[in-house]
Amino acid sequence: MAGTEPRARPRLPGDSSVTSDGHGRRWRSVTATTLPLTGRPTRVISVPAMAAAVKEKEEKDSEEVDAAETEGRVRAWAAEQAARGRRVALVTSGGTQVPLEARAVRFLENFSSGRRGAASAERLVRAGYAVCFLHRARSAFPWARALPPHGPALLDALRLTPGPPPGVAAAPAALPALLPALREYRRATEAGALLAIEFTALVEYLALLRAAARALAPLGSSVMFYLAAAVSDFYIPVSEMPEHKIQSSEGPLQITMKMVPKMLSPLVREWAPEAFVISFKLETDPQILLDKSRQALEKYRHQVVVANVLESRRTSVIIVTRDSQTPLSLSDEEIAQGMEIEEKIVSYLQGQHTAFIERKG
Amino acid sequence: MAGTEPRARPRLPGDSSVTSDGHGRRWRSVTATTLPLTGRPTRVISVPAMAAAVKEKEEKDSEEVDAAETEGRVRAWAAEQAARGRRVALVTSGGTQVPLEARAVRFLENFSSGRRGAASAERLVRAGYAVCFLHRARSAFPWARALPPHGPALLDALRLTPGPPPGVAAAPAALPALLPALREYRRATEAGALLAIEFTALVEYLALLRAAARALAPLGSSVMFYLAAAVSDFYIPVSEMPEHKIQSSEGPLQITMKMVPKMLSPLVREWAPEAFVISFKLETDPQILLDKSRQALEKYRHQVVVANVLESRRTSVIIVTRDSQTPLSLSDEEIAQGMEIEEKIVSYLQGQHTAFIERKG
């Protein structure tokens, strides 16, 4: 196999190979070897050039990701929240982006609108938590969900007001959803109960999660990690990526990706060992869902897995702990009333978190 | 090689294989064989179940993509534009999404914010064209670009107005960008000069491009195809995709992708043979850019390639035709004034289009 044959020399950045499969077809392969991603917990993960490239292309004006700066910011914010007697939740949300080329034109993306994370963050704030919202740039955002999607629907929801001076106002039809959302958003931000941090690339997510986890660790058992982001399981190390855009004229594409180390392990063992940690498991095959959830609890030693199946994730989940499994679901009536499953999830987990704090205390 | 060994029976949907590479490592592979994508131009491309699944997950309420419905809609709109003596441009914009699983959780994405397409559409409307804007859902949209990105920035740009009745207005700081954009958008939509069509999955893009191209073909040389979308070169046929989410617990991932057939060929030869067709070529390696552009013109027999390099694409391009290459770029002064390169691109291409119509006429 082209991607895994012994090699005469170590592969260099930009290396790729073209081989024949013996049936007259030629394959290019990009092969993974060692990885720079994890590092020991005492080292700061540097965000490689690829993250910077992605950010440039995302048209952000912001500076490069500075995990140390983020750690300081979260630490100061967390101390304020603790002083006010608030519990803190770190909610991760949205999917990660994994580049396939060094000057990346193509990416592997995990599906996630970020709806679960955004809806949960709203509910957690309502339940009295201060929420650090670590989310994919441009994914669903708490309360902004009430706005029409960016594009023609948003333009159509705005009206020119003649003035003078001329202005812009929301169309009456948009107000019933928009007014309460804007009010709640204002209340949350004025109370400092929402701290938003953005990521795009997988490496940014990993660096920022670690920074935030360390910053929150001093809060002990009163901090909840609510890990709803859809994190890629696979990536290509920077050192193994082709420098330039992969040329389609050279034939079919074969990509070999390495596994992303699971961050749950260092999170639970080292970064925030006293915290209440909830992970999410999304499967398309209901048959394997509970087994995989239990395996995760065994392996990572955290407190809760919220298990869900792609097709039914909006209306039912199973809350799995080491000694229990609790299905939560919306009735047809609740669905008709516009209730969201996140209301039940957050309410249940808040109770579990209280019990956890009491056991620890 | 696992993905290309002769097989005892045809592979079925959901098939995947686990093999050893002889070095103690195990690989799963997903292998491509034949493809359902192109079809003959007389057949309507049916949009397979994967597109429907993607759409469901994208939280759209809209019906499934109906290429025939779109063809009818574009045809009626185009006839109206022709009756008013307007030239028509079909602008494609944004990146395509390629699922890696049948019930897709992971996708291959091409990088594209859609900025080029959206900015060009604005310029084309100003130049008197009626624009059919075939764009990736949620990518940059003409004039909506003037709004802050969805999320906290957008929420912060809105103010509660006390009333009665209570309302929502744009913050004063947002008005200088928002007012002219909203005015131009209203003018364009009231004149029927903007017809927006959305895609997400690659198969949707292909089906809708063909539908729109056929609908516009009767306009002959007065229609311009401005193909700025970043279309994936690679995909996995539906029949070859694993049914369920690829399990990371089984080790590294190897993906083999087939090449997407280039749509330029049937577009130029069959769907709209009289039209003025412009394609875009984005490379990261400037060395190969012009050669690849000329090769494309030779191969597809269309009129223009707009060639650009990833790093400099915002400030310079080269307009390549069979017998010319014309660099266009922004001066430092023009950049400082906020001018966009699309103004120059559209102005130049409008002139080329006029000459093309005269030659044809």
XYZ file of C-alpha atoms in Angstrom:
722
model
C 0.000 0.000 0.000
C 1.417 3.256 -1.157
C 0.700 5.163 1.993
C 2.267 2.712 4.381
C 5.236 1.141 2.671
C 8.573 1.397 4.420
C 10.313 4.488 3.193
C 13.944 5.114 2.389
C 13.978 8.537 4.018
C 11.678 10.373 6.388
C 8.876 12.112 4.540
C 9.169 15.852 4.268
C 6.491 18.508 4.242
C 4.998 18.605 0.797
C 5.881 15.013 0.007
C 3.347 12.991 -1.811
C 3.721 9.905 -3.870
C 2.222 8.492 -7.022
C 2.126 4.738 -7.295
C 0.552 2.156 -9.492
C -1.724 -0.445 -7.967
C -0.775 -3.082 -10.484
C -4.105 -2.756 -12.285
C -3.131 0.152 -14.432
C -4.548 2.748 -12.097
C -2.382 5.370 -10.473
C -2.975 6.713 -7.022
C -1.619 9.658 -5.212
C -1.403 9.337 -1.523
C -0.739 11.657 1.328
C 0.406 9.750 4.322
C 0.379 10.494 7.998
C 3.241 9.696 10.326
C 3.892 11.358 13.662
C 1.878 14.165 15.136
C 2.546 17.465 16.857
C -0.912 17.811 18.333
C -0.989 16.731 21.926
C 2.217 17.703 23.609
C 2.620 17.391 27.330
C 0.227 19.376 29.477
C 2.998 21.644 30.676
C 3.741 22.859 27.165
C 1.552 25.364 25.434
C 0.275 23.996 22.136
C 1.481 26.320 19.479
C -1.036 26.868 16.760
C 0.776 26.094 13.554
C 0.854 28.102 10.391
C -2.144 26.275 9.006
C -4.442 27.825 11.569
C -3.126 31.243 10.635
C -3.731 30.504 6.978
C -7.260 29.380 7.686
C -7.928 32.496 9.684
C -6.607 34.746 6.961
C -8.893 33.064 4.523
C -11.855 33.370 6.832
C -11.448 37.118 6.500
C -10.925 37.708 10.140
C -9.136 40.804 11.248
C -8.403 39.284 14.614
C -4.929 38.424 15.732
C -3.711 34.839 15.716
C -5.054 32.502 18.315
C -3.199 33.120 21.512
C -3.955 30.295 23.884
C -2.090 31.986 26.734
C -4.098 35.176 26.268
C -7.313 33.148 26.273
C -6.257 31.279 29.395
C -5.709 34.591 31.195
C -9.012 36.009 30.020
C -11.010 32.934 31.049
C -9.210 32.802 34.398
C -10.126 36.400 35.242
C -13.718 35.927 34.098
C -14.050 32.673 36.073
C -12.784 34.314 39.260
C -15.471 36.992 38.860
C -18.161 34.377 38.402
C -16.990 32.424 41.424
C -16.988 35.628 43.494
C -20.656 36.087 42.566
C -21.350 32.510 43.645
C -22.196 31.344 40.122
C -21.470 27.926 38.776
C -19.576 27.956 35.488
C -20.133 25.822 32.379
C -17.720 25.491 29.513
C -19.846 24.669 26.467
C -18.076 23.579 23.294
C -20.105 23.799 20.114
C -19.947 23.363 16.353
C -17.651 21.339 14.132
C -13.907 21.511 13.619
C -12.124 22.122 10.333
C -9.203 19.922 9.258
C -7.102 21.121 6.302
C -5.934 18.606 3.715
C -3.268 20.890 2.245
C -0.758 23.239 3.843
C -2.031 26.203 1.863
C -5.423 24.796 2.351
C -8.119 24.844 -0.253
C -9.793 21.628 0.898
C -10.958 20.625 4.344
C -12.521 17.771 6.220
C -15.507 19.066 8.174
C -17.676 17.452 10.803
C -21.329 18.162 10.384
C -22.615 20.446 13.076
C -24.830 23.482 12.905
C -23.968 24.227 16.538
C -27.653 24.244 17.425
C -27.262 21.817 20.359
C -24.496 23.872 21.947
C -26.181 27.230 21.410
C -29.563 26.072 22.739
C -27.863 24.472 25.753
C -25.878 27.629 26.495
C -29.107 29.653 26.575
C -30.660 27.130 28.975
C -27.578 27.035 31.203
C -27.569 30.827 31.537
C -31.259 30.725 32.436
C -30.442 28.063 35.038
C -27.957 30.453 36.668
C -24.703 29.240 35.114
C -22.101 31.559 33.692
C -21.212 30.106 30.292
C -17.895 30.125 28.496
C -19.010 29.368 24.922
C -16.155 27.859 22.892
C -17.664 27.660 19.427
C -16.923 27.278 15.765
C -16.895 30.689 14.103
C -20.243 31.355 12.383
C -21.961 28.342 13.901
C -25.214 28.816 15.827
C -24.825 31.348 18.627
C -26.994 31.712 21.731
C -29.980 33.980 21.005
C -28.663 34.884 17.550
C -30.512 31.706 16.552
C -33.674 33.811 16.665
C -32.457 35.857 13.691
C -33.033 34.736 10.105
C -30.010 33.105 8.458
C -27.444 35.446 6.923
C -28.357 36.140 3.320
C -31.612 37.102 1.631
C -33.796 36.104 4.610
C -31.885 38.481 6.869
C -31.976 41.319 4.323
C -35.708 40.795 3.913
C -36.210 41.005 7.678
C -34.799 44.539 7.710
C -36.659 47.687 6.655
C -35.382 51.092 5.656
C -36.969 53.742 7.882
C -37.293 57.093 6.120
C -36.145 59.335 8.954
C -34.684 61.878 9.088
C -32.220 60.573 9.823
C -32.754 57.436 7.738
C -32.368 54.192 9.648
C -32.948 50.462 9.577
C -35.494 48.574 11.664
C -36.509 44.951 12.015
C -39.624 43.989 10.064
C -42.695 43.456 12.290
C -42.845 39.770 11.371
C -39.370 39.224 12.840
C -40.144 40.851 16.195
C -41.940 38.067 18.098
C -38.801 35.893 17.935
C -36.278 38.706 17.983
C -37.431 40.819 20.943
C -37.191 38.185 23.700
C -33.931 36.842 22.276
C -32.298 40.278 22.194
C -33.514 41.019 25.722
C -32.105 37.772 27.086
C -28.839 38.286 25.223
C -28.483 41.807 26.670
C -29.225 40.572 30.169
C -26.663 37.770 29.864
C -23.893 39.953 28.458
C -24.520 42.782 30.914
C -24.247 40.282 33.775
C -21.012 38.942 32.290
C -22.679 35.525 32.151
C -21.566 34.772 28.581
C -17.947 34.639 27.449
C -17.636 33.715 23.769
C -14.469 32.234 22.264
C -14.195 31.248 18.601
C -12.318 28.484 16.816
C -12.228 27.273 13.232
C -9.414 24.752 12.799
C -9.107 21.586 14.878
C -5.764 22.754 16.261
C -7.317 25.974 17.458
C -10.074 24.039 19.192
C -7.571 21.789 20.951
C -5.362 24.666 22.083
C -8.291 26.767 23.303
C -9.993 23.865 25.082
C -6.834 23.190 27.032
C -6.342 26.858 27.843
C -9.925 27.243 29.038
C -9.870 23.978 31.013
C -6.805 25.038 32.939
C -8.263 28.449 33.603
C -11.435 26.891 35.002
C -9.761 24.161 37.051
C -9.479 26.348 40.186
C -13.297 26.328 40.429
C -13.104 22.634 41.290
C -16.344 20.682 41.225
C -18.497 23.732 40.527
C -17.391 23.831 36.904
C -19.232 21.795 34.289
C -17.663 20.802 30.978
C -20.410 20.394 28.418
C -18.523 19.070 25.403
C -21.065 19.293 22.598
C -18.656 20.219 19.773
C -18.308 17.767 16.887
C -14.565 17.251 16.950
C -12.859 15.516 14.059
C -11.484 12.066 14.805
C -9.014 12.315 11.938
C -6.414 14.755 10.691
C -3.282 15.045 8.578
C -0.225 16.295 10.473
C 1.179 19.567 9.172
C 4.481 17.908 8.414
C 2.726 15.461 6.112
C 0.469 17.774 4.207
C 1.157 18.618 0.595
C 2.261 22.231 0.308
C 0.074 23.064 -2.662
C -3.422 22.366 -3.805
C -3.782 18.697 -4.736
C -4.062 18.521 -8.531
C -7.122 16.754 -9.799
C -5.475 16.177 -13.181
C -3.307 13.514 -11.613
C -6.202 11.142 -11.043
C -8.215 9.843 -8.102
C -7.303 10.919 -4.621
C -6.309 8.750 -1.742
C -6.050 10.344 1.655
C -4.727 8.678 4.759
C -5.559 10.417 7.992
C -4.213 9.927 11.473
C -6.386 9.770 14.535
C -6.808 12.857 16.648
C -5.917 12.117 20.253
C -8.970 12.283 22.483
C -8.795 15.357 24.696
C -11.092 13.829 27.295
C -8.251 11.878 28.776
C -5.934 14.794 29.686
C -8.945 16.960 30.533
C -10.191 14.540 33.161
C -6.796 13.450 34.458
C -4.759 16.601 34.366
C -6.319 19.841 33.240
C -9.423 19.969 35.442
C -9.521 16.777 37.549
C -12.203 18.018 39.973
C -14.697 19.111 37.326
C -18.042 17.635 36.292
C -17.475 16.463 32.732
C -20.145 15.665 30.148
C -19.303 14.375 26.696
C -21.635 13.799 23.755
C -21.789 10.751 21.555
C -23.491 10.975 18.193
C -23.936 7.811 16.173
C -25.931 6.923 13.114
C -26.297 3.305 14.218
C -28.494 3.027 17.349
C -27.227 -0.539 17.898
C -23.794 0.562 19.023
C -24.717 3.777 20.829
C -25.005 2.577 24.428
C -21.989 0.276 24.223
C -19.870 3.082 22.888
C -21.101 5.450 25.576
C -20.250 2.993 28.338
C -16.857 2.326 26.804
C -16.145 6.064 26.826
C -17.074 6.371 30.515
C -14.829 3.402 31.339
C -11.945 4.753 29.331
C -12.004 8.430 30.217
C -13.461 8.209 33.742
C -15.676 11.238 33.335
C -19.196 11.610 34.704
C -21.761 11.649 31.902
C -22.240 10.783 28.248
C -25.195 12.294 26.449
C -25.913 9.650 23.809
C -27.861 10.445 20.679
C -28.666 9.130 17.252
C -28.412 11.402 14.223
C -32.010 11.027 13.095
C -33.684 11.535 16.480
C -31.234 13.864 18.192
C -33.668 16.772 18.278
C -36.280 14.902 20.257
C -34.559 12.263 22.345
C -31.269 11.454 24.050
C -30.078 9.016 26.677
C -28.123 10.328 29.647
C -25.581 7.631 30.480
C -23.554 7.472 33.692
C -21.493 4.625 35.094
C -24.516 3.221 36.946
C -27.522 4.579 35.100
C -29.111 5.336 31.790
C -31.924 7.830 31.604
C -33.839 8.445 28.391
C -35.127 11.967 27.912
C -37.509 12.821 25.124
C -40.035 15.330 23.928
C -43.684 14.336 23.663
C -45.614 15.236 20.519
C -47.350 17.927 22.527
C -44.059 19.417 23.699
C -42.742 19.406 20.140
C -45.897 21.173 18.984
C -45.355 23.814 21.672
C -41.856 24.470 20.331
C -40.051 23.051 23.350
C -36.425 22.026 22.776
C -34.840 18.847 24.125
C -31.973 20.957 25.501
C -34.336 22.269 28.180
C -34.673 18.729 29.537
C -31.017 17.881 29.094
C -29.814 20.956 30.970
C -32.393 20.571 33.723
C -31.404 16.937 34.286
C -27.670 17.637 34.201
C -28.006 20.559 36.560
C -29.453 18.125 39.114
C -26.647 15.656 38.464
C -24.103 18.425 38.868
C -25.618 19.459 42.215
C -25.401 15.877 43.464
C -21.803 15.680 42.218
C -20.819 18.852 44.100
C -22.442 17.521 47.265
C -20.615 14.201 46.996
C -17.311 16.014 46.449
C -17.959 18.551 49.202
C -3.480 -1.680 -1.737
C -6.649 -2.269 0.195
C -8.775 0.084 -1.801
C -7.893 -1.261 -5.213
C -7.502 -5.025 -4.905
C -9.590 -7.153 -7.228
C -12.782 -8.078 -5.484
C -14.741 -11.318 -5.469
C -18.111 -9.597 -5.697
C -19.271 -6.107 -6.549
C -19.120 -3.807 -3.563
C -22.444 -2.908 -2.037
C -23.574 0.276 -0.366
C -22.207 0.309 3.130
C -19.282 -1.937 2.297
C -15.978 -1.084 3.792
C -12.986 -3.228 4.389
C -10.360 -3.582 7.069
C -6.995 -4.861 5.950
C -3.533 -5.142 7.326
C -0.690 -3.456 5.516
C 1.779 -6.122 6.581
C 3.418 -3.807 9.108
C 0.990 -4.458 11.898
C -1.195 -1.507 11.084
C -4.802 -1.910 10.102
C -6.562 0.321 7.638
C -10.132 0.787 6.773
C -10.811 1.921 3.311
C -13.752 3.211 1.423
C -13.312 2.664 -2.261
C -14.801 4.319 -5.270
C -15.969 2.481 -8.354
C -18.543 3.752 -10.829
C -20.414 6.966 -10.554
C -24.004 8.129 -10.956
C -23.121 11.800 -11.315
C -23.010 12.825 -14.907
C -25.623 10.971 -16.843
C -26.399 11.925 -20.398
C -27.562 15.445 -20.978
C -31.022 14.278 -21.895
C -31.567 12.670 -18.502
C -32.422 14.715 -15.454
C -29.900 14.151 -12.692
C -31.814 12.850 -9.748
C -30.539 14.193 -6.490
C -29.873 11.152 -4.368
C -30.878 10.537 -0.797
C -27.649 11.984 0.505
C -28.641 15.464 -0.588
C -31.941 15.084 1.199
C -30.156 13.933 4.334
C -27.825 16.896 4.189
C -30.733 19.236 3.777
C -32.599 17.751 6.702
C -29.559 18.268 8.828
C -29.116 21.803 7.629
C -32.454 22.574 9.226
C -34.100 23.695 6.058
C -37.830 23.571 5.791
C -37.659 23.748 2.055
C -38.708 20.888 -0.149
C -36.131 18.654 -1.771
C -34.138 20.058 -4.624
C -36.254 19.838 -7.709
C -34.094 20.518 -10.693
C -37.091 20.532 -13.034
C -38.865 23.115 -10.885
C -35.721 25.253 -10.860
C -35.365 24.946 -14.617
C -38.916 26.209 -15.079
C -38.413 29.080 -12.657
C -35.161 30.206 -14.263
C -36.669 29.913 -17.743
C -39.609 32.167 -16.868
C -37.358 34.695 -15.139
C -34.912 34.701 -18.069
C -37.683 35.342 -20.573
C -38.746 38.377 -18.524
C -35.202 39.700 -18.464
C -34.791 39.215 -22.191
C -38.088 41.038 -22.781
C -36.660 43.990 -20.862
C -33.543 43.886 -23.004
C -31.272 42.903 -20.139
C -28.281 40.674 -20.433
C -28.289 37.791 -17.972
C -25.413 36.406 -15.912
C -25.441 33.097 -14.076
C -23.041 33.511 -11.164
C -22.049 30.412 -9.204
C -20.560 31.017 -5.788
C -19.304 29.303 -2.647
C -17.949 25.811 -2.008
C -19.587 22.427 -2.446
C -20.060 19.823 0.265
C -19.146 16.183 -0.366
C -20.365 13.622 2.187
C -18.047 10.793 3.240
C -20.804 8.680 4.755
C -24.334 7.875 3.592
C -25.856 9.182 6.798
C -23.288 11.832 6.692
C -21.510 13.194 9.707
C -18.284 14.040 7.875
C -17.779 16.049 4.723
C -15.096 17.200 2.359
C -15.405 20.948 1.866
C -13.736 23.310 -0.557
C -12.686 26.546 0.984
C -14.785 29.435 -0.199
C -16.430 32.255 1.669
C -18.361 33.134 -1.483
C -17.013 36.670 -1.339
C -15.836 36.688 -4.978
C -19.205 35.550 -6.280
C -21.252 37.882 -4.088
C -19.129 40.951 -4.871
C -19.229 40.130 -8.582
C -23.014 39.702 -8.532
C -23.384 43.185 -7.029
C -21.154 44.629 -9.736
C -22.960 42.786 -12.517
C -26.332 44.112 -11.362
C -24.875 47.634 -11.279
C -23.585 47.067 -14.810
C -27.126 46.299 -15.960
C -27.103 42.502 -15.869
C -29.873 40.438 -14.362
C -28.130 37.903 -12.128
C -29.122 34.337 -11.349
C -27.069 33.690 -8.191
C -26.484 29.955 -7.680
C -24.786 29.871 -4.304
C -23.863 27.696 -1.386
C -26.394 28.138 1.393
C -25.090 30.596 4.005
C -22.117 31.711 1.934
C -21.617 35.409 1.230
C -24.687 36.956 -0.384
C -24.865 40.139 -2.460
C -25.367 43.182 -0.192
C -25.847 40.997 2.893
C -22.050 41.210 3.025
C -22.553 44.674 4.529
C -24.085 43.119 7.640
C -21.946 41.891 10.544
C -21.431 38.113 10.620
C -24.175 36.049 12.235
C -23.494 35.679 15.941
C -22.512 38.152 18.633
C -21.452 40.870 16.159
C -24.891 40.843 14.565
C -26.666 40.845 17.941
C -24.508 43.753 19.048
C -25.410 45.710 15.906
C -29.095 45.615 16.872
C -30.749 47.839 19.485
C -34.013 47.440 21.354
C -36.179 50.516 20.782
C -38.498 51.201 23.707
C -41.656 52.059 21.751
C -44.525 51.606 22.232
C -44.623 49.330 20.481
C -41.161 47.976 21.269
C -38.999 47.353 18.248
C -35.499 46.616 17.024
C -33.285 49.035 15.082
C -29.793 48.885 13.640
C -27.140 50.542 15.786
C -25.917 53.873 14.378
C -22.430 52.473 13.827
C -23.816 49.859 11.424
C -25.744 52.333 9.265
C -23.035 53.726 6.964
C -22.465 50.247 5.489
C -26.007 48.971 5.889
C -28.076 51.784 4.352
C -26.587 51.803 0.838
C -26.466 47.994 0.778
C -30.122 47.651 1.753
C -31.123 50.303 -0.799
C -29.284 48.550 -3.609
C -30.660 45.159 -2.573
C -34.228 46.518 -2.592
C -33.710 48.123 -5.979
C -32.311 44.897 -7.425
C -35.050 42.647 -6.044
C -37.865 45.043 -6.984
C -36.524 45.102 -10.542
C -36.379 41.301 -10.546
C -32.672 41.595 -11.330
C -31.580 39.035 -8.722
C -32.747 35.425 -8.666
C -31.142 33.449 -5.842
C -30.839 29.643 -5.867
C -29.163 27.688 -3.053
C -27.134 24.500 -3.004
C -25.213 22.659 -0.311
C -24.131 19.253 -1.599
C -22.048 18.778 -4.735
C -24.853 16.761 -6.355
C -27.268 19.609 -5.791
C -24.859 22.041 -7.385
C -24.421 19.826 -10.440
C -28.150 19.259 -10.898
C -29.023 22.931 -10.445
C -26.232 24.162 -12.718
C -27.500 21.952 -15.500
C -31.095 23.010 -14.921
C -30.184 26.701 -14.937
C -27.896 26.364 -17.952
C -30.619 24.771 -20.040
C -33.102 27.380 -18.943
C -30.746 30.175 -19.996
C -29.620 28.635 -23.280
C -32.434 30.291 -25.300
C -30.838 33.693 -24.559
C -27.926 32.684 -26.787
C -24.840 34.859 -26.683
C -26.382 37.424 -24.339
C -26.019 35.108 -21.357
C -22.801 35.062 -19.379
C -21.783 32.111 -17.206
C -19.579 33.388 -14.400
C -18.492 30.164 -12.701
C -16.882 31.368 -9.482
C -17.996 28.495 -7.220
C -15.283 26.308 -5.690
C -16.458 22.907 -6.882
C -14.950 19.779 -5.403
C -12.740 17.759 -7.734
C -13.315 14.584 -5.721
C -16.246 12.653 -4.309
C -17.334 9.220 -3.111
C -20.221 7.703 -5.073
C -23.336 7.057 -3.015
C -23.164 3.367 -3.810
C -19.695 3.214 -2.264
C -20.240 5.189 0.893
C -20.349 3.469 4.235
C -23.889 3.579 5.599
C -22.908 4.580 9.116
C -20.517 6.982 10.745
C -16.957 5.754 10.250
C -15.730 4.492 13.619
C -12.548 6.099 14.861
C -11.929 3.209 17.247
C -10.929 1.053 14.304
C -7.774 3.017 13.588
C -6.536 5.477 11.009
C -8.728 6.347 8.095
C -8.031 5.869 4.460
C -10.330 7.456 1.958
C -10.241 6.945 -1.781
C -12.162 9.471 -3.790
C -13.195 9.481 -7.397
C -12.896 12.480 -9.635
C -15.904 14.656 -10.233
C -16.570 15.030 -13.943
C -15.963 18.600 -15.112
C -19.242 20.262 -15.930
C -17.608 22.772 -18.263
C -17.518 20.245 -21.036
C -21.274 19.509 -21.302
C -22.072 23.140 -20.456
C -20.104 24.457 -23.423
C -20.956 21.666 -25.843
C -24.540 20.867 -25.059
C -26.384 22.816 -22.409
C -25.732 26.389 -23.560
C -23.453 26.261 -26.615
C -24.006 29.931 -27.618
C -23.193 31.432 -24.224
C -20.207 33.472 -23.047
C -18.530 31.240 -20.478
C -16.022 32.308 -17.826
C -14.396 29.843 -15.459
C -12.146 30.562 -12.485
C -8.877 28.880 -11.664
C -7.491 29.127 -8.153
C -4.055 27.718 -7.468
C -1.651 27.986 -4.576
C 1.354 27.579 -6.858
C 1.757 30.601 -9.197
C 4.168 28.579 -11.374
C 1.445 26.384 -12.806
C -1.392 28.902 -12.954
C -1.134 30.146 -16.532
C -0.393 26.728 -17.988
C -3.402 25.266 -16.258
C -5.603 28.117 -17.428
C -4.539 27.664 -21.051
C -5.032 23.916 -20.788
C -8.576 24.512 -19.542
C -9.369 26.814 -22.471
C -7.976 24.247 -24.906
C -9.879 21.407 -23.336
C -13.284 22.959 -22.702
C -13.351 25.500 -25.546
C -14.925 28.237 -23.470
C -14.074 31.951 -23.660
C -12.287 33.113 -20.513
C -10.404 31.845 -17.475
C -9.980 34.202 -14.553
C -6.728 32.967 -13.048
C -5.791 33.712 -9.463
C -3.425 32.665 -6.725
C -4.747 32.000 -3.229
C -2.575 34.570 -1.461
C -3.152 37.473 -3.848
C -6.659 36.741 -5.091
C -8.153 39.807 -3.451
C -5.912 42.253 -5.256
C -4.899 40.727 -8.571
C -6.049 38.277 -11.211
C -5.101 37.472 -14.788
C -7.838 37.343 -17.416
C -6.812 34.604 -19.827
C -8.361 34.028 -23.255
C -7.144 31.855 -26.110
C -5.111 34.743 -27.524
C -4.505 37.097 -24.615
C -3.649 37.408 -20.984
C -4.550 40.596 -19.156
C -3.448 41.202 -15.590
C -5.822 43.257 -13.465
C -4.826 44.524 -10.071
C -5.608 47.063 -7.410
C -3.114 49.812 -6.642
C -2.255 50.567 -3.033
C -4.340 53.702 -3.346
C -7.347 51.779 -4.647
C -7.004 49.271 -1.820
C -6.896 52.126 0.684
C -10.093 53.522 -0.830
C -11.825 50.182 -0.258
C -12.131 49.316 -3.931
C -12.666 45.628 -4.725
C -10.941 43.758 -7.542
C -14.358 42.465 -8.688
C -15.139 45.968 -9.962
C -12.279 45.651 -12.447
C -13.005 42.032 -13.299
C -16.662 42.698 -14.087
C -15.916 45.873 -16.019
C -13.342 44.078 -18.167
C -15.526 41.025 -18.755
C -18.522 43.165 -19.650
C -16.438 44.607 -22.480
C -15.341 41.143 -23.566
C -18.938 39.973 -23.511
C -20.033 42.899 -25.705
C -17.342 42.034 -28.240
C -18.400 38.375 -28.111
C -22.040 39.258 -28.807
C -20.987 41.451 -31.731
C -18.834 38.696 -33.220
C -21.673 36.198 -32.849
C -24.335 38.600 -34.134
